[in-house]
């Protein structure tokens, strides 16, 4: 309210000041009409008398009549006013206003038949008008203060008498909001509109409490379903091993950690040999059972922290984080080859498959997930070229 009053007061002052300027400009226009013959016929004495008549007004500090070349033709000045050089600016062809604190400077052209013969300069003292305005504002502020005090007193009485139940209801609402306890209830002590509101509020709390219970149950179910869906997205449906999505996420974590530590991490790209022959000759069911058996055999000889993933088809990937040495990883690759070389019997038939493994390390071979996967893939193809059923370690020279 104080801000509104202040802004209104400032706006009102601008309006009053502009209104005073408009009145002064009207007077200047009349004065310009009166003095133009004097300026044309070079009658300075009569012009001075005309200016003095206007200068008798108490708010007028200075009036000057100039020619078009800026030469002062006639002038009136209050004894207390000292004209500055800035006052005699270039003769203007249009009326101008310049505000300087509690003073106002006006320029008005003197013209006859559309031809400018000079201009009038007037300086007004707005101090008197400002004092009048301040007295008016003070009276308004006093009146508003009295009205506000009376209104506040009456409102206080109304609040104590009629709004006490509403205040109690408000406190209960704040408590419910803070504690999230929707089992709280308000006391119904009246049968009027306030009582109806209180009973409605209690009914609302009851419904919210029921809705909250149902919502919690629904959220728990959705959370469980979300976890199951997340697990499905990250799991190969056939072998129940993690899939490519899980591998990519773990690869990002491993490669980032390797940049800030001295740990060695190993990735093995695994591809089954002759798997297409198994599918074509023994059926896709036999191929699926073979993939499951391969996943189980490899899982049985790796650490709990290692991540074995099925990438798709007959491709697997094995991620070994924080290994002690590359020799340990290569010994594990040899064990995997030996494990898969043991007969895999599906429906009383030995599946004629082998395994090719490519081994790559981070950060020595690659520092990004995709580069590491490509290095392991290149090493796997090197194992294929070396006769299959073996493992090869990635070599930049061999890859080049």
Tab-separated table of C-alpha atoms in Angstrom:
chain	number	residue	atom	x	y	z
A	1	UNK	CA	0.000	0.000	0.000
A	2	UNK	CA	2.860	2.389	0.833
A	3	UNK	CA	4.453	1.565	-2.513
A	4	UNK	CA	1.192	2.260	-4.362
A	5	UNK	CA	0.768	5.552	-2.497
A	6	UNK	CA	4.355	6.567	-3.295
A	7	UNK	CA	4.024	5.715	-6.970
A	8	UNK	CA	0.679	7.501	-7.168
A	9	UNK	CA	2.176	10.587	-5.499
A	10	UNK	CA	5.097	10.656	-7.949
A	11	UNK	CA	2.742	10.214	-10.907
A	12	UNK	CA	0.452	12.952	-9.590
A	13	UNK	CA	3.442	15.304	-9.226
A	14	UNK	CA	4.379	14.740	-12.843
A	15	UNK	CA	0.789	15.445	-13.889
A	16	UNK	CA	0.636	18.662	-11.833
A	17	UNK	CA	4.031	19.762	-13.124
A	18	UNK	CA	3.029	19.117	-16.742
A	19	UNK	CA	-0.247	20.932	-16.208
A	20	UNK	CA	1.719	23.922	-14.895
A	21	UNK	CA	3.957	23.702	-17.953
A	22	UNK	CA	0.920	23.668	-20.256
A	23	UNK	CA	-0.493	26.752	-18.537
A	24	UNK	CA	2.875	28.500	-18.837
A	25	UNK	CA	3.077	27.605	-22.521
A	26	UNK	CA	-0.376	29.113	-23.089
A	27	UNK	CA	0.818	32.311	-21.416
A	28	UNK	CA	3.978	32.230	-23.524
A	29	UNK	CA	1.928	31.793	-26.676
A	30	UNK	CA	-0.132	34.861	-25.772
A	31	UNK	CA	3.014	36.764	-24.899
A	32	UNK	CA	4.622	35.771	-28.202
A	33	UNK	CA	1.563	37.086	-30.020
A	34	UNK	CA	1.820	40.408	-28.144
A	35	UNK	CA	5.556	40.997	-28.596
A	36	UNK	CA	5.985	39.973	-32.209
A	37	UNK	CA	5.160	43.518	-33.532
A	38	UNK	CA	7.649	44.956	-31.045
A	39	UNK	CA	10.300	42.538	-32.260
A	40	UNK	CA	9.562	43.295	-35.888
A	41	UNK	CA	9.592	47.109	-35.371
A	42	UNK	CA	12.529	46.987	-32.927
A	43	UNK	CA	10.535	48.470	-30.032
A	44	UNK	CA	12.629	47.155	-27.113
A	45	UNK	CA	11.164	49.462	-24.427
A	46	UNK	CA	7.609	48.369	-25.006
A	47	UNK	CA	8.751	44.724	-25.144
A	48	UNK	CA	10.481	45.123	-21.769
A	49	UNK	CA	7.278	46.495	-20.230
A	50	UNK	CA	5.322	43.592	-21.659
A	51	UNK	CA	7.819	41.113	-20.230
A	52	UNK	CA	7.736	42.858	-16.834
A	53	UNK	CA	3.960	42.447	-16.654
A	54	UNK	CA	4.363	38.665	-17.014
A	55	UNK	CA	7.397	38.678	-14.729
A	56	UNK	CA	5.318	40.113	-11.877
A	57	UNK	CA	3.949	36.610	-11.327
A	58	UNK	CA	5.765	35.208	-8.308
A	59	UNK	CA	6.754	31.918	-9.916
A	60	UNK	CA	8.410	33.651	-12.905
A	61	UNK	CA	12.171	34.083	-12.415
A	62	UNK	CA	13.287	35.035	-15.872
A	63	UNK	CA	11.881	35.988	-19.291
A	64	UNK	CA	13.961	36.752	-22.363
A	65	UNK	CA	12.950	37.727	-25.892
A	66	UNK	CA	15.577	36.865	-28.503
A	67	UNK	CA	16.037	37.348	-32.204
A	68	UNK	CA	16.639	34.458	-34.581
A	69	UNK	CA	20.388	34.993	-34.395
A	70	UNK	CA	20.273	34.435	-30.611
A	71	UNK	CA	20.757	38.145	-29.749
A	72	UNK	CA	18.782	39.205	-26.656
A	73	UNK	CA	16.203	41.821	-27.647
A	74	UNK	CA	14.523	42.326	-24.260
A	75	UNK	CA	14.822	40.594	-20.905
A	76	UNK	CA	13.325	40.471	-17.423
A	77	UNK	CA	15.206	38.892	-14.495
A	78	UNK	CA	14.391	38.486	-10.826
A	79	UNK	CA	17.225	39.941	-8.650
A	80	UNK	CA	17.858	36.542	-7.038
A	81	UNK	CA	18.165	34.718	-10.378
A	82	UNK	CA	21.459	34.551	-12.255
A	83	UNK	CA	21.101	33.355	-15.879
A	84	UNK	CA	23.583	30.690	-16.972
A	85	UNK	CA	25.203	30.303	-20.373
A	86	UNK	CA	23.287	27.037	-20.831
A	87	UNK	CA	20.053	29.019	-20.708
A	88	UNK	CA	20.814	30.744	-24.015
A	89	UNK	CA	20.822	27.678	-26.192
A	90	UNK	CA	20.116	27.716	-29.922
A	91	UNK	CA	16.858	29.384	-30.933
A	92	UNK	CA	14.248	26.642	-31.247
A	93	UNK	CA	11.597	26.401	-33.939
A	94	UNK	CA	9.343	24.294	-31.688
A	95	UNK	CA	8.193	24.767	-28.059
A	96	UNK	CA	10.531	23.004	-25.613
A	97	UNK	CA	10.450	22.094	-21.928
A	98	UNK	CA	13.460	21.508	-19.707
A	99	UNK	CA	13.049	20.447	-16.074
A	100	UNK	CA	15.848	21.266	-13.626
A	101	UNK	CA	14.885	20.137	-10.138
A	102	UNK	CA	12.251	22.594	-8.850
A	103	UNK	CA	12.728	24.859	-11.850
A	104	UNK	CA	11.265	24.626	-15.313
A	105	UNK	CA	12.688	26.214	-18.452
A	106	UNK	CA	10.405	26.898	-21.444
A	107	UNK	CA	11.291	27.906	-24.997
A	108	UNK	CA	8.584	29.202	-27.311
A	109	UNK	CA	9.088	30.458	-30.903
A	110	UNK	CA	7.939	33.981	-31.887
A	111	UNK	CA	6.610	33.886	-35.451
A	112	UNK	CA	4.472	35.941	-37.761
A	113	UNK	CA	2.830	34.573	-40.903
A	114	UNK	CA	4.792	31.323	-40.501
A	115	UNK	CA	8.145	33.071	-40.331
A	116	UNK	CA	10.139	32.730	-37.085
A	117	UNK	CA	11.362	36.096	-35.823
A	118	UNK	CA	12.877	34.843	-32.572
A	119	UNK	CA	11.827	33.031	-29.388
A	120	UNK	CA	10.849	33.521	-25.764
A	121	UNK	CA	12.675	31.914	-22.820
A	122	UNK	CA	10.897	31.594	-19.498
A	123	UNK	CA	12.230	30.114	-16.235
A	124	UNK	CA	9.639	29.236	-13.594
A	125	UNK	CA	10.223	28.452	-9.918
A	126	UNK	CA	8.136	25.432	-8.931
A	127	UNK	CA	8.954	25.683	-5.220
A	128	UNK	CA	5.617	27.246	-4.319
A	129	UNK	CA	3.709	24.661	-6.307
A	130	UNK	CA	5.821	21.911	-4.705
A	131	UNK	CA	4.977	23.132	-1.189
A	132	UNK	CA	1.302	23.221	-2.105
A	133	UNK	CA	1.548	19.725	-3.541
A	134	UNK	CA	3.337	18.388	-0.448
A	135	UNK	CA	0.671	19.834	1.823
A	136	UNK	CA	-1.972	18.150	-0.305
A	137	UNK	CA	-0.099	14.834	-0.176
A	138	UNK	CA	0.338	15.134	3.586
A	139	UNK	CA	-3.380	15.688	4.047
A	140	UNK	CA	-4.148	12.705	1.841
A	141	UNK	CA	-1.645	10.554	3.740
A	142	UNK	CA	-3.202	11.594	7.053
A	143	UNK	CA	-6.687	10.825	5.760
A	144	UNK	CA	-5.571	7.431	4.441
A	145	UNK	CA	-3.832	6.643	7.743
A	146	UNK	CA	-6.994	7.430	9.697
A	147	UNK	CA	-9.132	5.332	7.352
A	148	UNK	CA	-6.639	2.492	7.476
A	149	UNK	CA	-6.516	2.554	11.283
A	150	UNK	CA	-10.298	2.479	11.533
A	151	UNK	CA	-10.503	-0.332	8.961
A	152	UNK	CA	-7.824	-2.341	10.761
A	153	UNK	CA	-9.642	-1.938	14.077
A	154	UNK	CA	-12.955	-3.032	12.570
A	155	UNK	CA	-11.331	-5.933	10.762
A	156	UNK	CA	-9.672	-7.063	13.980
A	157	UNK	CA	-13.034	-7.126	15.744
A	158	UNK	CA	-14.621	-9.058	12.874
A	159	UNK	CA	-11.724	-11.479	12.878
A	160	UNK	CA	-11.933	-12.130	16.605
A	161	UNK	CA	-15.690	-12.603	16.488
A	162	UNK	CA	-16.482	-14.286	13.184
A	163	UNK	CA	-13.221	-15.580	11.746
A	164	UNK	CA	-11.854	-17.504	14.730
A	165	UNK	CA	-13.149	-20.835	13.329
A	166	UNK	CA	-11.559	-19.992	9.971
A	167	UNK	CA	-8.229	-19.254	11.658
A	168	UNK	CA	-8.455	-22.592	13.445
A	169	UNK	CA	-9.229	-24.268	10.138
A	170	UNK	CA	-6.260	-22.479	8.552
A	171	UNK	CA	-3.905	-23.699	11.299
A	172	UNK	CA	-5.178	-27.236	10.750
A	173	UNK	CA	-4.533	-26.906	6.998
A	174	UNK	CA	-0.984	-25.709	7.689
A	175	UNK	CA	-0.409	-28.629	10.048
A	176	UNK	CA	-1.729	-31.097	7.471
A	177	UNK	CA	0.537	-29.542	4.839
A	178	UNK	CA	3.583	-29.702	7.121
A	179	UNK	CA	3.020	-33.200	8.563
A	180	UNK	CA	1.289	-34.735	5.510
A	181	UNK	CA	-1.125	-36.299	7.972
A	182	UNK	CA	-4.503	-36.465	6.265
A	183	UNK	CA	-6.096	-38.314	9.177
A	184	UNK	CA	-6.430	-35.083	11.182
A	185	UNK	CA	-9.918	-33.596	11.561
A	186	UNK	CA	-11.340	-30.185	12.543
A	187	UNK	CA	-13.879	-29.721	15.351
A	188	UNK	CA	-17.330	-28.681	14.105
A	189	UNK	CA	-18.551	-26.128	16.660
A	190	UNK	CA	-21.070	-24.159	14.576
A	191	UNK	CA	-24.045	-24.960	12.350
A	192	UNK	CA	-23.770	-21.953	10.045
A	193	UNK	CA	-21.762	-21.567	6.837
A	194	UNK	CA	-18.525	-21.915	8.816
A	195	UNK	CA	-19.734	-25.254	10.166
A	196	UNK	CA	-20.627	-26.419	6.652
A	197	UNK	CA	-17.154	-25.390	5.505
A	198	UNK	CA	-15.553	-27.296	8.402
A	199	UNK	CA	-17.496	-30.481	7.641
A	200	UNK	CA	-16.619	-30.144	3.958
A	201	UNK	CA	-12.940	-29.725	4.885
A	202	UNK	CA	-13.078	-32.885	7.034
A	203	UNK	CA	-14.684	-34.768	4.140
A	204	UNK	CA	-11.950	-33.498	1.840
A	205	UNK	CA	-9.270	-34.743	4.250
A	206	UNK	CA	-10.986	-38.120	4.375
A	207	UNK	CA	-11.054	-38.422	0.592
A	208	UNK	CA	-7.445	-37.255	0.278
A	209	UNK	CA	-6.409	-39.817	2.897
A	210	UNK	CA	-8.106	-42.569	0.901
A	211	UNK	CA	-6.612	-41.271	-2.342
A	212	UNK	CA	-3.148	-41.130	-0.780
A	213	UNK	CA	-3.402	-44.751	0.315
A	214	UNK	CA	-4.514	-45.812	-3.155
A	215	UNK	CA	-1.804	-43.683	-4.749
A	216	UNK	CA	0.907	-45.193	-2.541
A	217	UNK	CA	-0.253	-48.653	-3.484
A	218	UNK	CA	-0.313	-47.723	-7.175
A	219	UNK	CA	3.161	-46.154	-6.975
A	220	UNK	CA	4.550	-49.255	-5.308
A	221	UNK	CA	3.098	-51.397	-8.076
A	222	UNK	CA	4.408	-49.082	-10.784
A	223	UNK	CA	7.821	-48.983	-9.120
A	224	UNK	CA	7.915	-52.766	-9.060
A	225	UNK	CA	6.811	-52.912	-12.688
A	226	UNK	CA	9.396	-50.266	-13.569
A	227	UNK	CA	12.154	-52.296	-11.950
A	228	UNK	CA	10.991	-55.371	-13.781
A	229	UNK	CA	10.850	-53.478	-17.082
A	230	UNK	CA	14.296	-51.979	-16.462
A	231	UNK	CA	15.609	-55.452	-15.781
A	232	UNK	CA	13.992	-56.744	-18.980
A	233	UNK	CA	15.537	-53.927	-21.016
A	234	UNK	CA	18.994	-54.814	-19.690
A	235	UNK	CA	18.620	-58.620	-19.908
A	236	UNK	CA	18.872	-61.042	-22.811
A	237	UNK	CA	15.598	-63.026	-22.813
A	238	UNK	CA	17.206	-66.294	-23.961
A	239	UNK	CA	20.310	-66.666	-21.776
A	240	UNK	CA	19.123	-64.326	-18.969
A	241	UNK	CA	22.515	-62.672	-19.208
A	242	UNK	CA	22.926	-58.875	-19.368
A	243	UNK	CA	22.609	-57.516	-22.906
A	244	UNK	CA	24.324	-54.842	-25.000
A	245	UNK	CA	22.554	-52.020	-23.124
A	246	UNK	CA	24.014	-53.208	-19.812
A	247	UNK	CA	27.451	-53.610	-21.393
A	248	UNK	CA	27.451	-50.092	-22.862
A	249	UNK	CA	26.545	-48.564	-19.511
A	250	UNK	CA	29.253	-50.516	-17.682
A	251	UNK	CA	31.794	-49.702	-20.381
A	252	UNK	CA	31.150	-45.974	-19.910
A	253	UNK	CA	31.730	-46.283	-16.174
A	254	UNK	CA	34.882	-48.349	-16.612
A	255	UNK	CA	36.483	-46.082	-19.232
A	256	UNK	CA	35.777	-42.955	-17.176
A	257	UNK	CA	37.254	-44.505	-14.023
A	258	UNK	CA	40.350	-45.656	-15.899
A	259	UNK	CA	41.185	-42.024	-16.804
A	260	UNK	CA	41.543	-41.100	-13.130
A	261	UNK	CA	43.110	-44.276	-11.757
A	262	UNK	CA	45.872	-46.750	-12.561
A	263	UNK	CA	43.508	-49.720	-12.790
A	264	UNK	CA	43.575	-52.110	-15.761
A	265	UNK	CA	40.290	-53.280	-17.281
A	266	UNK	CA	39.854	-55.997	-19.876
A	267	UNK	CA	37.164	-56.582	-22.500
A	268	UNK	CA	36.806	-59.906	-24.298
A	269	UNK	CA	34.788	-60.122	-27.508
A	270	UNK	CA	33.563	-63.734	-27.835
A	271	UNK	CA	32.203	-65.352	-30.993
A	272	UNK	CA	31.187	-68.989	-31.416
A	273	UNK	CA	32.726	-70.936	-34.295
A	274	UNK	CA	30.469	-73.017	-36.590
A	275	UNK	CA	27.290	-71.795	-34.879
A	276	UNK	CA	25.507	-71.314	-38.206
A	277	UNK	CA	26.213	-74.995	-38.959
A	278	UNK	CA	24.487	-75.950	-35.697
A	279	UNK	CA	21.384	-73.886	-36.525
A	280	UNK	CA	21.185	-75.163	-40.091
A	281	UNK	CA	21.676	-78.844	-39.261
A	282	UNK	CA	20.230	-79.304	-35.769
A	283	UNK	CA	17.599	-76.592	-35.628
A	284	UNK	CA	17.272	-73.270	-33.834
A	285	UNK	CA	16.145	-74.954	-30.629
A	286	UNK	CA	19.465	-76.771	-30.443
A	287	UNK	CA	21.221	-73.488	-31.222
A	288	UNK	CA	19.377	-71.737	-28.383
A	289	UNK	CA	20.260	-74.508	-25.931
A	290	UNK	CA	23.888	-74.266	-27.081
A	291	UNK	CA	23.965	-70.518	-26.352
A	292	UNK	CA	22.502	-71.112	-22.894
A	293	UNK	CA	25.093	-73.793	-22.139
A	294	UNK	CA	27.950	-71.542	-23.329
A	295	UNK	CA	26.713	-68.718	-21.064
A	296	UNK	CA	26.502	-71.057	-18.091
A	297	UNK	CA	29.991	-72.482	-18.631
A	298	UNK	CA	31.628	-69.071	-18.886
A	299	UNK	CA	29.658	-67.755	-15.875
A	300	UNK	CA	30.919	-70.650	-13.794
A	301	UNK	CA	34.612	-69.654	-14.133
A	302	UNK	CA	34.516	-65.842	-13.842
A	303	UNK	CA	34.467	-63.561	-10.805
A	304	UNK	CA	31.295	-62.139	-9.287
A	305	UNK	CA	32.390	-58.636	-10.337
A	306	UNK	CA	32.926	-59.647	-13.967
A	307	UNK	CA	30.150	-58.904	-16.473
A	308	UNK	CA	29.239	-61.499	-19.087
A	309	UNK	CA	26.806	-60.194	-21.732
A	310	UNK	CA	25.150	-61.630	-24.799
A	311	UNK	CA	25.342	-59.059	-27.572
A	312	UNK	CA	23.120	-60.938	-30.006
A	313	UNK	CA	23.300	-64.017	-32.208
A	314	UNK	CA	26.372	-66.009	-31.204
A	315	UNK	CA	28.319	-63.009	-29.891
A	316	UNK	CA	29.168	-62.493	-26.239
A	317	UNK	CA	31.235	-59.931	-24.374
A	318	UNK	CA	33.070	-60.350	-21.078
A	319	UNK	CA	34.141	-57.276	-19.109
A	320	UNK	CA	36.797	-57.752	-16.407
A	321	UNK	CA	37.149	-54.628	-14.241
A	322	UNK	CA	40.234	-53.951	-12.099
A	323	UNK	CA	42.341	-56.973	-13.041
A	324	UNK	CA	45.672	-57.558	-11.346
A	325	UNK	CA	47.570	-58.170	-14.578
A	326	UNK	CA	47.046	-58.890	-18.260
A	327	UNK	CA	48.478	-62.373	-17.703
A	328	UNK	CA	45.531	-63.264	-15.441
A	329	UNK	CA	43.063	-62.109	-18.109
A	330	UNK	CA	44.803	-64.154	-20.797
A	331	UNK	CA	44.867	-67.243	-18.568
A	332	UNK	CA	41.099	-66.793	-18.094
A	333	UNK	CA	40.637	-66.544	-21.884
A	334	UNK	CA	42.520	-69.838	-22.270
A	335	UNK	CA	40.290	-71.449	-19.599
A	336	UNK	CA	37.184	-70.263	-21.438
A	337	UNK	CA	38.431	-71.809	-24.688
A	338	UNK	CA	39.135	-75.083	-22.860
A	339	UNK	CA	35.737	-75.027	-21.165
A	340	UNK	CA	33.833	-74.562	-24.423
A	341	UNK	CA	35.968	-77.227	-26.126
A	342	UNK	CA	34.531	-79.801	-23.766
A	343	UNK	CA	31.676	-81.614	-25.553
A	344	UNK	CA	28.402	-79.744	-25.511
A	345	UNK	CA	25.668	-82.382	-25.731
A	346	UNK	CA	22.209	-81.217	-26.760
A	347	UNK	CA	19.499	-83.884	-27.120
A	348	UNK	CA	22.095	-86.671	-27.185
A	349	UNK	CA	24.031	-84.885	-29.923
A	350	UNK	CA	27.442	-83.230	-29.599
A	351	UNK	CA	27.352	-79.699	-30.985
A	352	UNK	CA	30.460	-79.148	-33.171
A	353	UNK	CA	31.285	-75.618	-32.076
A	354	UNK	CA	34.393	-73.766	-31.010
A	355	UNK	CA	35.087	-70.311	-29.680
A	356	UNK	CA	37.165	-67.308	-30.808
A	357	UNK	CA	38.056	-64.599	-28.312
A	358	UNK	CA	39.502	-61.120	-28.839
A	359	UNK	CA	41.137	-59.442	-25.832
A	360	UNK	CA	41.642	-55.668	-25.398
A	361	UNK	CA	42.601	-53.490	-22.433
A	362	UNK	CA	41.771	-50.031	-21.246
A	363	UNK	CA	43.357	-47.544	-20.995
A	364	UNK	CA	46.324	-48.989	-22.896
A	365	UNK	CA	44.433	-49.997	-26.076
A	366	UNK	CA	41.502	-47.548	-25.987
A	367	UNK	CA	40.002	-44.939	-23.698
A	368	UNK	CA	36.409	-44.801	-24.989
A	369	UNK	CA	33.720	-47.528	-24.905
A	370	UNK	CA	33.307	-47.756	-28.691
A	371	UNK	CA	37.051	-47.809	-29.364
A	372	UNK	CA	37.571	-50.521	-26.751
A	373	UNK	CA	34.783	-52.622	-28.265
A	374	UNK	CA	36.287	-52.188	-31.739
A	375	UNK	CA	39.733	-53.244	-30.490
A	376	UNK	CA	38.329	-56.406	-28.916
A	377	UNK	CA	36.359	-57.097	-32.105
A	378	UNK	CA	39.530	-56.730	-34.228
A	379	UNK	CA	41.369	-59.121	-31.930
A	380	UNK	CA	38.508	-61.629	-32.239
A	381	UNK	CA	38.774	-61.563	-36.037
A	382	UNK	CA	42.509	-62.097	-35.637
A	383	UNK	CA	41.672	-65.248	-33.661
A	384	UNK	CA	39.378	-66.342	-36.515
A	385	UNK	CA	42.181	-65.799	-39.017
A	386	UNK	CA	44.566	-67.721	-36.780
A	387	UNK	CA	42.476	-70.879	-37.192
A	388	UNK	CA	39.560	-70.254	-34.809
A	389	UNK	CA	39.027	-71.897	-31.434
A	390	UNK	CA	41.645	-69.684	-29.710
A	391	UNK	CA	42.116	-66.186	-28.304
A	392	UNK	CA	44.187	-63.272	-29.531
A	393	UNK	CA	45.255	-60.064	-27.747
A	394	UNK	CA	44.697	-56.800	-29.610
A	395	UNK	CA	47.786	-55.440	-31.320
A	396	UNK	CA	47.907	-52.049	-33.023
A	397	UNK	CA	50.512	-53.263	-35.498
A	398	UNK	CA	48.457	-56.328	-36.409
A	399	UNK	CA	45.312	-54.221	-36.734
A	400	UNK	CA	47.076	-51.745	-38.997
